[in-house]
C-alpha positions as a Markdown table, in Angstrom:
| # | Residue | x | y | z |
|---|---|---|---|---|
| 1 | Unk | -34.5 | -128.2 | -36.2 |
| 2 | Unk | -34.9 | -126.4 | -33.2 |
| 3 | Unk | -32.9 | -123.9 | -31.2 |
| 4 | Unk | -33.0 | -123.8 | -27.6 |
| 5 | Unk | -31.4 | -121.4 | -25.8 |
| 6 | Unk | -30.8 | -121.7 | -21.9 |
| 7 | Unk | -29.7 | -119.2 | -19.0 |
| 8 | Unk | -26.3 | -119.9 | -18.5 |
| 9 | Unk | -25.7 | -119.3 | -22.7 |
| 10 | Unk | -23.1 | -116.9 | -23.4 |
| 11 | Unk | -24.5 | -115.7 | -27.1 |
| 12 | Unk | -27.9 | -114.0 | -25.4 |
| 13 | Unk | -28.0 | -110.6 | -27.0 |
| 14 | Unk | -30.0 | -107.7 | -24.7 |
| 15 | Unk | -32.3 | -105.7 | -26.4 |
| 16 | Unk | -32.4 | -102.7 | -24.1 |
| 17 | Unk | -31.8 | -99.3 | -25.4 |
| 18 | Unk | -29.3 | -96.9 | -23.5 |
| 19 | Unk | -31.2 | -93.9 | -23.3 |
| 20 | Unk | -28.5 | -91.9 | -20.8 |
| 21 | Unk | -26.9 | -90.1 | -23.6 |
| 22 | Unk | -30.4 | -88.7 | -24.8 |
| 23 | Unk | -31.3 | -87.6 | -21.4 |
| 24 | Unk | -27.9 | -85.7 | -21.0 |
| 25 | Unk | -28.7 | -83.8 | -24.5 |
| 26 | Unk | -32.2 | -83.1 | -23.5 |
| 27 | Unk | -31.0 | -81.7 | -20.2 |
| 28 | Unk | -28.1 | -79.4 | -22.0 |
| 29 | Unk | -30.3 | -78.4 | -24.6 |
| 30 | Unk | -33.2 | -77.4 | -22.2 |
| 31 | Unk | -30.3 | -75.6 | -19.9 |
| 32 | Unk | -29.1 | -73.6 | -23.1 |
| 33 | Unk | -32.8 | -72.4 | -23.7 |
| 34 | Unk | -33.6 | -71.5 | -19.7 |
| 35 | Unk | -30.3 | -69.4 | -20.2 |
| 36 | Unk | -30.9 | -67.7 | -23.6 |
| 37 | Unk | -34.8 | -66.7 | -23.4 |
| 38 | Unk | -34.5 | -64.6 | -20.8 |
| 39 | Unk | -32.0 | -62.8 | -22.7 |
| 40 | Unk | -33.7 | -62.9 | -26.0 |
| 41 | Unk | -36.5 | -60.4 | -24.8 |
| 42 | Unk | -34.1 | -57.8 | -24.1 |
| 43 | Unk | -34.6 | -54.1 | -26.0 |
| 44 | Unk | -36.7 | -55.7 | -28.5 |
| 45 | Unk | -39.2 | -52.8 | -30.0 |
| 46 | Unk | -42.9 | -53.1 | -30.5 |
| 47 | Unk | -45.3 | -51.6 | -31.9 |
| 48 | Unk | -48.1 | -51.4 | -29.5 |
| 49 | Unk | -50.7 | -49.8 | -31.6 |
| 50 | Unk | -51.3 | -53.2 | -33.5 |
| 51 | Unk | -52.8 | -56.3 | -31.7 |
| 52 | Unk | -53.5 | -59.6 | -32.7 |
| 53 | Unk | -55.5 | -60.8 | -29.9 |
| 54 | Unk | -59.0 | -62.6 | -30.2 |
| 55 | Unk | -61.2 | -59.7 | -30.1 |
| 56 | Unk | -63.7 | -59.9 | -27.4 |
| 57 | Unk | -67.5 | -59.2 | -27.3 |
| 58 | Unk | -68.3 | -55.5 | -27.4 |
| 59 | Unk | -70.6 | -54.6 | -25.0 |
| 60 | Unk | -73.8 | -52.6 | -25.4 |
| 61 | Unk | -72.6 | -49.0 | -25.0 |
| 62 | Unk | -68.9 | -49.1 | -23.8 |
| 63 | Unk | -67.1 | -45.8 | -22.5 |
| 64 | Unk | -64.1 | -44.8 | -24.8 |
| 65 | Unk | -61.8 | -42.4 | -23.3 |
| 66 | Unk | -59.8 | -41.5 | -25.8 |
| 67 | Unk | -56.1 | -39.7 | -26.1 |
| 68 | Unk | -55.7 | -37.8 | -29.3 |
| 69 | Unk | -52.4 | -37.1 | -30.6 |
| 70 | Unk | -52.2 | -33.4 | -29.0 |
| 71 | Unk | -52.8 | -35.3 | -25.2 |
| 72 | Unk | -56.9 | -33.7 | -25.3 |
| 73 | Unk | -59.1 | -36.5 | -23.9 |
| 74 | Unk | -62.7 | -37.5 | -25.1 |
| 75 | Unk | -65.3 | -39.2 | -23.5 |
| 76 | Unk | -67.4 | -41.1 | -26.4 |
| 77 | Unk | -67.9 | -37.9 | -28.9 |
| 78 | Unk | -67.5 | -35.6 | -26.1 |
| 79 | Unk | -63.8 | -33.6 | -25.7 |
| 80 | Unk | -63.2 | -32.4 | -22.8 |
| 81 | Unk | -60.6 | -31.3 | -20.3 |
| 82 | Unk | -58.5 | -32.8 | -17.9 |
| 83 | Unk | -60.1 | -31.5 | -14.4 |
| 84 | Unk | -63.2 | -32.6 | -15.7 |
| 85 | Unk | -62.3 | -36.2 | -16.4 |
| 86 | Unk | -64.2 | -37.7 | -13.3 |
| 87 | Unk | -67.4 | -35.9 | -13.8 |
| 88 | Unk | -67.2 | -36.8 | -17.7 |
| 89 | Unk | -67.2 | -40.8 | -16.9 |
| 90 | Unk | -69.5 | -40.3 | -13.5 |
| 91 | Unk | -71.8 | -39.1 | -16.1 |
| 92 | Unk | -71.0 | -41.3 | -19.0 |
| 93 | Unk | -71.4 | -44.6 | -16.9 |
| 94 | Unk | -74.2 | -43.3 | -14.7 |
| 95 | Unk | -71.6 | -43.5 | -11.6 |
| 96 | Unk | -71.2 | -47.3 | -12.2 |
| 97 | Unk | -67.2 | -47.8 | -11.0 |
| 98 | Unk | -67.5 | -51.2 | -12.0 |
| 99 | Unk | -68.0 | -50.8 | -15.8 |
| 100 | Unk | -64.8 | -51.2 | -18.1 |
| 101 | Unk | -63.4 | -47.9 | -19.6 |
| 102 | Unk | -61.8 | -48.7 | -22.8 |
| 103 | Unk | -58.7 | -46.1 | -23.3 |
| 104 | Unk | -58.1 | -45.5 | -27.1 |
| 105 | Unk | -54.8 | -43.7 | -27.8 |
| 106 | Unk | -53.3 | -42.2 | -31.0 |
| 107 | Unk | -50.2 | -43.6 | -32.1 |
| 108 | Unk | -48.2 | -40.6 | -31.6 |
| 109 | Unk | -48.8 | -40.5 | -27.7 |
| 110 | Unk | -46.2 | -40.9 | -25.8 |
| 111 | Unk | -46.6 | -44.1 | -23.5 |
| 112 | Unk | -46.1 | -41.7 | -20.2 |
| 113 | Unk | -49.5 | -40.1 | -20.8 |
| 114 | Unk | -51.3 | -43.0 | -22.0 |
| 115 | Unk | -49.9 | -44.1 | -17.8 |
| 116 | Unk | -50.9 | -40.9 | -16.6 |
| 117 | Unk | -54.3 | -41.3 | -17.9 |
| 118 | Unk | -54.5 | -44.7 | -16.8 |
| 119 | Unk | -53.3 | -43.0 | -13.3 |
| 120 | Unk | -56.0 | -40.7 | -13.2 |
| 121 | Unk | -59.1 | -43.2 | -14.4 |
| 122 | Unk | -57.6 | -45.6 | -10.9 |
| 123 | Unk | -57.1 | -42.5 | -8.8 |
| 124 | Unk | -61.3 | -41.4 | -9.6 |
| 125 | Unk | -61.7 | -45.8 | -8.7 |
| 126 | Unk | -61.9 | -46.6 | -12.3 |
| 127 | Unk | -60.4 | -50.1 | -11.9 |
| 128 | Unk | -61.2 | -52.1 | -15.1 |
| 129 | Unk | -59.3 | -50.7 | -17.9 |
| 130 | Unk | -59.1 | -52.0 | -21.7 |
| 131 | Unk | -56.8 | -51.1 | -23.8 |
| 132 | Unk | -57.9 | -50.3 | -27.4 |
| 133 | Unk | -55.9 | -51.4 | -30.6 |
| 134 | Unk | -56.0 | -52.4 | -34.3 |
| 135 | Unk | -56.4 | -55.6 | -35.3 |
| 136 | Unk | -53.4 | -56.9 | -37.1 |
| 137 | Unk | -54.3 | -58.2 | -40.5 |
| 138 | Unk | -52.9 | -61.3 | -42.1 |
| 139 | Unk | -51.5 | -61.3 | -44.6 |
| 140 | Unk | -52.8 | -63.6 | -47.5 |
| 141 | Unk | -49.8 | -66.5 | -48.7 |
């Protein structure tokens, strides 16, 4: 027995899905989230002293200048004093304004010196900064 079915039948059933209601959720739902992440960054506090970034390749002999928790600076081993900051790093990377300067700071330091440092090293032409941290460890499940 066979069923043939012609244009002009009446009983032809569409097999189409309506997909106008999924787009109009999507579209809220992404509205909803272009409204609230902007708002869900607000006065949330970090810990900057921790960082789980890739670390990178060390190079040979990098320049630490480091901030120690009573705001005294050191070049590598070296403390020494404010005024003498750019002759410290003219000597420490042989007058080479292109090599990185990696700034290490103690926890305790308040983020205004760590910028005033940061100040200074651009002021002397030290562009390339790096900022020094811990690794975060994970933790084992």
């Amino acid at each position: 027995m066979a069923v043939h079915f012609s244009k002009d039948d009446e009983d032809v059933e569409t097999h189409d899905i309506n997909v106008t209601p999924f787009i109009d959720v999507i579209l809220v739902l992404l509205i909803i989230f272009m409204v609230a992440a902007p708002l869900a960054t607000v006065d949330i506090p970090v810990e900057l002293p921790t960082s789980n970034a890739e670390p990178q390749r060390r190079p040979d002999k990098p320049v630490f200048l480091t901030i120690r928790a009573d705001r005294s600076l050191a070049v590598g081993e070296d403390m020494i004093a404010h005024e003498s900051l750019p002759s410290a790093l003219e000597a420490a990377t042989k007058g080479n304004r292109e090599e990185r300067i990696f700034v290490r700071a103690d926890r305790a330091v308040n983020y205004g010196d760590v910028m005033e440092v940061m100040n200074a090293l651009r002021s002397i032409g030290y562009l390339k900064i790096g900022l020094v941290g811990l690794e975060a460890r994970e933790e084992k499940r």
